[in-house]
PDB file of C-alpha atoms in Angstrom:
ATOM      1  CA  UNK A  30       0.000   0.000   0.000  1.00  0.00           C
ATOM      2  CA  UNK A  31       2.879   2.363   0.796  1.00  0.00           C
ATOM      3  CA  UNK A  32       4.338   1.973  -2.691  1.00  0.00           C
ATOM      4  CA  UNK A  33       0.922   2.452  -4.297  1.00  0.00           C
ATOM      5  CA  UNK A  34       0.350   5.596  -2.239  1.00  0.00           C
ATOM      6  CA  UNK A  35       3.748   6.939  -3.323  1.00  0.00           C
ATOM      7  CA  UNK A  36       2.950   6.177  -6.957  1.00  0.00           C
ATOM      8  CA  UNK A  37      -0.711   7.256  -7.058  1.00  0.00           C
ATOM      9  CA  UNK A  38      -1.007   9.750  -4.212  1.00  0.00           C
ATOM     10  CA  UNK A  39      -3.860   9.704  -1.715  1.00  0.00           C
ATOM     11  CA  UNK A  40      -6.566  10.588  -4.267  1.00  0.00           C
ATOM     12  CA  UNK A  41      -5.291   8.014  -6.747  1.00  0.00           C
ATOM     13  CA  UNK A  42      -5.109   5.347  -4.061  1.00  0.00           C
ATOM     14  CA  UNK A  43      -8.696   6.104  -3.018  1.00  0.00           C
ATOM     15  CA  UNK A  44      -9.871   5.835  -6.643  1.00  0.00           C
ATOM     16  CA  UNK A  45      -7.938   2.571  -7.062  1.00  0.00           C
ATOM     17  CA  UNK A  46      -9.641   1.130  -3.966  1.00  0.00           C
ATOM     18  CA  UNK A  47     -13.041   2.265  -5.252  1.00  0.00           C
ATOM     19  CA  UNK A  48     -12.377   0.807  -8.705  1.00  0.00           C
ATOM     20  CA  UNK A  49     -11.339  -2.563  -7.253  1.00  0.00           C
ATOM     21  CA  UNK A  50     -14.618  -2.671  -5.314  1.00  0.00           C
ATOM     22  CA  UNK A  51     -16.428  -2.104  -8.621  1.00  0.00           C
ATOM     23  CA  UNK A  52     -14.721  -5.005 -10.409  1.00  0.00           C
ATOM     24  CA  UNK A  53     -17.399  -7.649  -9.653  1.00  0.00           C
ATOM     25  CA  UNK A  54     -20.054  -5.283 -11.025  1.00  0.00           C
ATOM     26  CA  UNK A  55     -17.999  -4.519 -14.099  1.00  0.00           C
ATOM     27  CA  UNK A  56     -17.413  -8.248 -14.670  1.00  0.00           C
ATOM     28  CA  UNK A  57     -21.164  -8.789 -14.447  1.00  0.00           C
ATOM     29  CA  UNK A  58     -21.727  -6.073 -17.053  1.00  0.00           C
ATOM     30  CA  UNK A  59     -19.186  -7.793 -19.316  1.00  0.00           C
ATOM     31  CA  UNK A  60     -21.263 -10.990 -19.088  1.00  0.00           C
ATOM     32  CA  UNK A  61     -24.642  -9.257 -19.275  1.00  0.00           C
ATOM     33  CA  UNK A  62     -24.286  -6.781 -22.123  1.00  0.00           C
ATOM     34  CA  UNK A  63     -23.621  -9.388 -24.845  1.00  0.00           C
ATOM     35  CA  UNK A  64     -26.941 -11.010 -23.847  1.00  0.00           C
ATOM     36  CA  UNK A  65     -28.734  -7.701 -24.480  1.00  0.00           C
ATOM     37  CA  UNK A  66     -27.800  -6.869 -28.046  1.00  0.00           C
ATOM     38  CA  UNK A  67     -31.188  -5.286 -28.794  1.00  0.00           C
ATOM     39  CA  UNK A  68     -31.554  -3.563 -25.420  1.00  0.00           C
ATOM     40  CA  UNK A  69     -28.155  -2.847 -23.822  1.00  0.00           C
ATOM     41  CA  UNK A  70     -27.898  -1.135 -20.466  1.00  0.00           C
ATOM     42  CA  UNK A  71     -27.556   2.624 -20.529  1.00  0.00           C
ATOM     43  CA  UNK A  72     -24.654   4.277 -18.756  1.00  0.00           C
ATOM     44  CA  UNK A  73     -26.980   5.159 -15.880  1.00  0.00           C
ATOM     45  CA  UNK A  74     -28.294   1.588 -15.595  1.00  0.00           C
ATOM     46  CA  UNK A  75     -24.732   0.263 -15.697  1.00  0.00           C
ATOM     47  CA  UNK A  76     -23.655   2.608 -12.910  1.00  0.00           C
ATOM     48  CA  UNK A  77     -26.680   1.647 -10.807  1.00  0.00           C
ATOM     49  CA  UNK A  78     -25.987  -2.062 -11.294  1.00  0.00           C
ATOM     50  CA  UNK A  79     -22.334  -1.632 -10.316  1.00  0.00           C
ATOM     51  CA  UNK A  80     -23.433   0.160  -7.133  1.00  0.00           C
ATOM     52  CA  UNK A  81     -26.017  -2.543  -6.364  1.00  0.00           C
ATOM     53  CA  UNK A  82     -23.416  -5.293  -6.674  1.00  0.00           C
ATOM     54  CA  UNK A  83     -20.826  -3.236  -4.780  1.00  0.00           C
ATOM     55  CA  UNK A  84     -23.235  -3.036  -1.815  1.00  0.00           C
ATOM     56  CA  UNK A  85     -23.202  -6.827  -1.408  1.00  0.00           C
ATOM     57  CA  UNK A  86     -20.610  -8.576   0.787  1.00  0.00           C
ATOM     58  CA  UNK A  87     -17.345  -8.660  -1.148  1.00  0.00           C
ATOM     59  CA  UNK A  88     -16.591 -12.320  -0.364  1.00  0.00           C
ATOM     60  CA  UNK A  89     -19.811 -13.284  -2.149  1.00  0.00           C
ATOM     61  CA  UNK A  90     -19.031 -11.212  -5.234  1.00  0.00           C
ATOM     62  CA  UNK A  91     -15.363 -11.986  -5.923  1.00  0.00           C
ATOM     63  CA  UNK A  92     -16.302 -15.221  -7.709  1.00  0.00           C
ATOM     64  CA  UNK A  93     -17.862 -13.066 -10.433  1.00  0.00           C
ATOM     65  CA  UNK A  94     -14.300 -12.167 -11.388  1.00  0.00           C
ATOM     66  CA  UNK A  95     -13.553 -15.780 -12.276  1.00  0.00           C
ATOM     67  CA  UNK A  96     -11.358 -16.583  -9.302  1.00  0.00           C
ATOM     68  CA  UNK A  97     -12.169 -19.642  -7.205  1.00  0.00           C
ATOM     69  CA  UNK A  98     -13.955 -19.127  -3.906  1.00  0.00           C
ATOM     70  CA  UNK A  99     -11.913 -20.263  -0.909  1.00  0.00           C
ATOM     71  CA  UNK A 100     -15.134 -21.489   0.719  1.00  0.00           C
ATOM     72  CA  UNK A 101     -14.765 -24.618  -1.424  1.00  0.00           C
ATOM     73  CA  UNK A 102     -11.795 -25.661   0.696  1.00  0.00           C
ATOM     74  CA  UNK A 103     -14.131 -26.082   3.686  1.00  0.00           C
ATOM     75  CA  UNK A 104     -16.564 -28.841   4.538  1.00  0.00           C
ATOM     76  CA  UNK A 105     -19.572 -29.633   2.370  1.00  0.00           C
ATOM     77  CA  UNK A 106     -21.726 -27.806   4.940  1.00  0.00           C
ATOM     78  CA  UNK A 107     -19.489 -24.733   4.559  1.00  0.00           C
ATOM     79  CA  UNK A 108     -19.775 -24.913   0.783  1.00  0.00           C
ATOM     80  CA  UNK A 109     -23.553 -25.333   0.914  1.00  0.00           C
ATOM     81  CA  UNK A 110     -23.924 -22.400   3.328  1.00  0.00           C
ATOM     82  CA  UNK A 111     -21.686 -20.233   1.136  1.00  0.00           C
ATOM     83  CA  UNK A 112     -23.613 -21.077  -2.033  1.00  0.00           C
ATOM     84  CA  UNK A 113     -26.891 -20.290  -0.262  1.00  0.00           C
ATOM     85  CA  UNK A 114     -25.495 -16.901   0.754  1.00  0.00           C
ATOM     86  CA  UNK A 115     -24.452 -16.278  -2.868  1.00  0.00           C
ATOM     87  CA  UNK A 116     -27.924 -17.280  -4.109  1.00  0.00           C
ATOM     88  CA  UNK A 117     -29.556 -14.966  -1.550  1.00  0.00           C
ATOM     89  CA  UNK A 118     -27.227 -12.151  -2.602  1.00  0.00           C
ATOM     90  CA  UNK A 119     -28.029 -12.743  -6.267  1.00  0.00           C
ATOM     91  CA  UNK A 120     -31.736 -12.604  -5.461  1.00  0.00           C
ATOM     92  CA  UNK A 121     -31.273  -9.249  -3.688  1.00  0.00           C
ATOM     93  CA  UNK A 122     -29.330  -7.896  -6.669  1.00  0.00           C
ATOM     94  CA  UNK A 123     -32.009  -8.968  -9.161  1.00  0.00           C
ATOM     95  CA  UNK A 124     -34.803  -7.617  -6.964  1.00  0.00           C
ATOM     96  CA  UNK A 125     -33.112  -4.232  -6.587  1.00  0.00           C
ATOM     97  CA  UNK A 126     -32.098  -4.097 -10.242  1.00  0.00           C
ATOM     98  CA  UNK A 127     -35.671  -4.720 -11.361  1.00  0.00           C
ATOM     99  CA  UNK A 128     -36.436  -1.158 -10.246  1.00  0.00           C
ATOM    100  CA  UNK A 129     -34.110   0.318 -12.899  1.00  0.00           C
ATOM    101  CA  UNK A 130     -33.824  -2.434 -15.543  1.00  0.00           C
ATOM    102  CA  UNK A 131     -36.411  -3.512 -18.083  1.00  0.00           C
ATOM    103  CA  UNK A 132     -37.997  -6.951 -17.583  1.00  0.00           C
ATOM    104  CA  UNK A 133     -35.806  -8.335 -20.406  1.00  0.00           C
ATOM    105  CA  UNK A 134     -32.661  -6.913 -18.817  1.00  0.00           C
ATOM    106  CA  UNK A 135     -33.678  -8.197 -15.384  1.00  0.00           C
ATOM    107  CA  UNK A 136     -34.274 -11.682 -16.768  1.00  0.00           C
ATOM    108  CA  UNK A 137     -30.874 -11.672 -18.485  1.00  0.00           C
ATOM    109  CA  UNK A 138     -29.203 -10.497 -15.260  1.00  0.00           C
ATOM    110  CA  UNK A 139     -30.886 -13.306 -13.335  1.00  0.00           C
ATOM    111  CA  UNK A 140     -29.592 -15.824 -15.879  1.00  0.00           C
ATOM    112  CA  UNK A 141     -26.054 -14.404 -15.772  1.00  0.00           C
ATOM    113  CA  UNK A 142     -25.979 -14.571 -11.965  1.00  0.00           C
ATOM    114  CA  UNK A 143     -27.451 -18.070 -11.954  1.00  0.00           C
ATOM    115  CA  UNK A 144     -24.867 -19.218 -14.494  1.00  0.00           C
ATOM    116  CA  UNK A 145     -22.141 -17.716 -12.329  1.00  0.00           C
ATOM    117  CA  UNK A 146     -23.124 -20.048  -9.477  1.00  0.00           C
ATOM    118  CA  UNK A 147     -22.781 -23.039 -11.805  1.00  0.00           C
ATOM    119  CA  UNK A 148     -19.361 -21.787 -12.925  1.00  0.00           C
ATOM    120  CA  UNK A 149     -18.300 -21.253  -9.320  1.00  0.00           C
ATOM    121  CA  UNK A 150     -19.326 -24.827  -8.438  1.00  0.00           C
ATOM    122  CA  UNK A 151     -17.192 -26.150 -11.303  1.00  0.00           C
ATOM    123  CA  UNK A 152     -14.241 -23.994 -10.229  1.00  0.00           C
ATOM    124  CA  UNK A 153     -14.729 -25.142  -6.643  1.00  0.00           C
ATOM    125  CA  UNK A 154     -14.683 -28.788  -7.676  1.00  0.00           C
ATOM    126  CA  UNK A 155     -11.443 -28.186  -9.606  1.00  0.00           C
ATOM    127  CA  UNK A 156      -9.937 -26.363  -6.612  1.00  0.00           C
ATOM    128  CA  UNK A 157     -10.794 -29.221  -4.259  1.00  0.00           C
ATOM    129  CA  UNK A 158      -9.293 -31.782  -6.652  1.00  0.00           C
ATOM    130  CA  UNK A 159      -5.993 -29.867  -6.691  1.00  0.00           C
ATOM    131  CA  UNK A 160      -5.748 -30.000  -2.895  1.00  0.00           C
TER     132      UNK A 160
END
């Protein structure tokens, strides 16, 4: 952090921290927008979605970036509890997003988030096999 502060300054470091918190939302947009060729999200909708995802617990959202969730190294009960928390978080995101997305966009978001759980399960299985 000290080297980053020296390189970026306090304002730059604050923006870097904010941007890294936005990464799960931006990754979601990267998966969502190709599904919405005829009705892409506006800049305002995109910003609102990023903020909605950013408000969720970070440990539940980092899997959207494609990295494996460390919860998969725990017991099956730990994994099940984690996946339930992710599903609950996804439901909150979709519910909140439905207030600023069209029904088509909301449906596509729900599918993207649902698919991300499947991907995370596959990554988790691969992670467990390596250990």
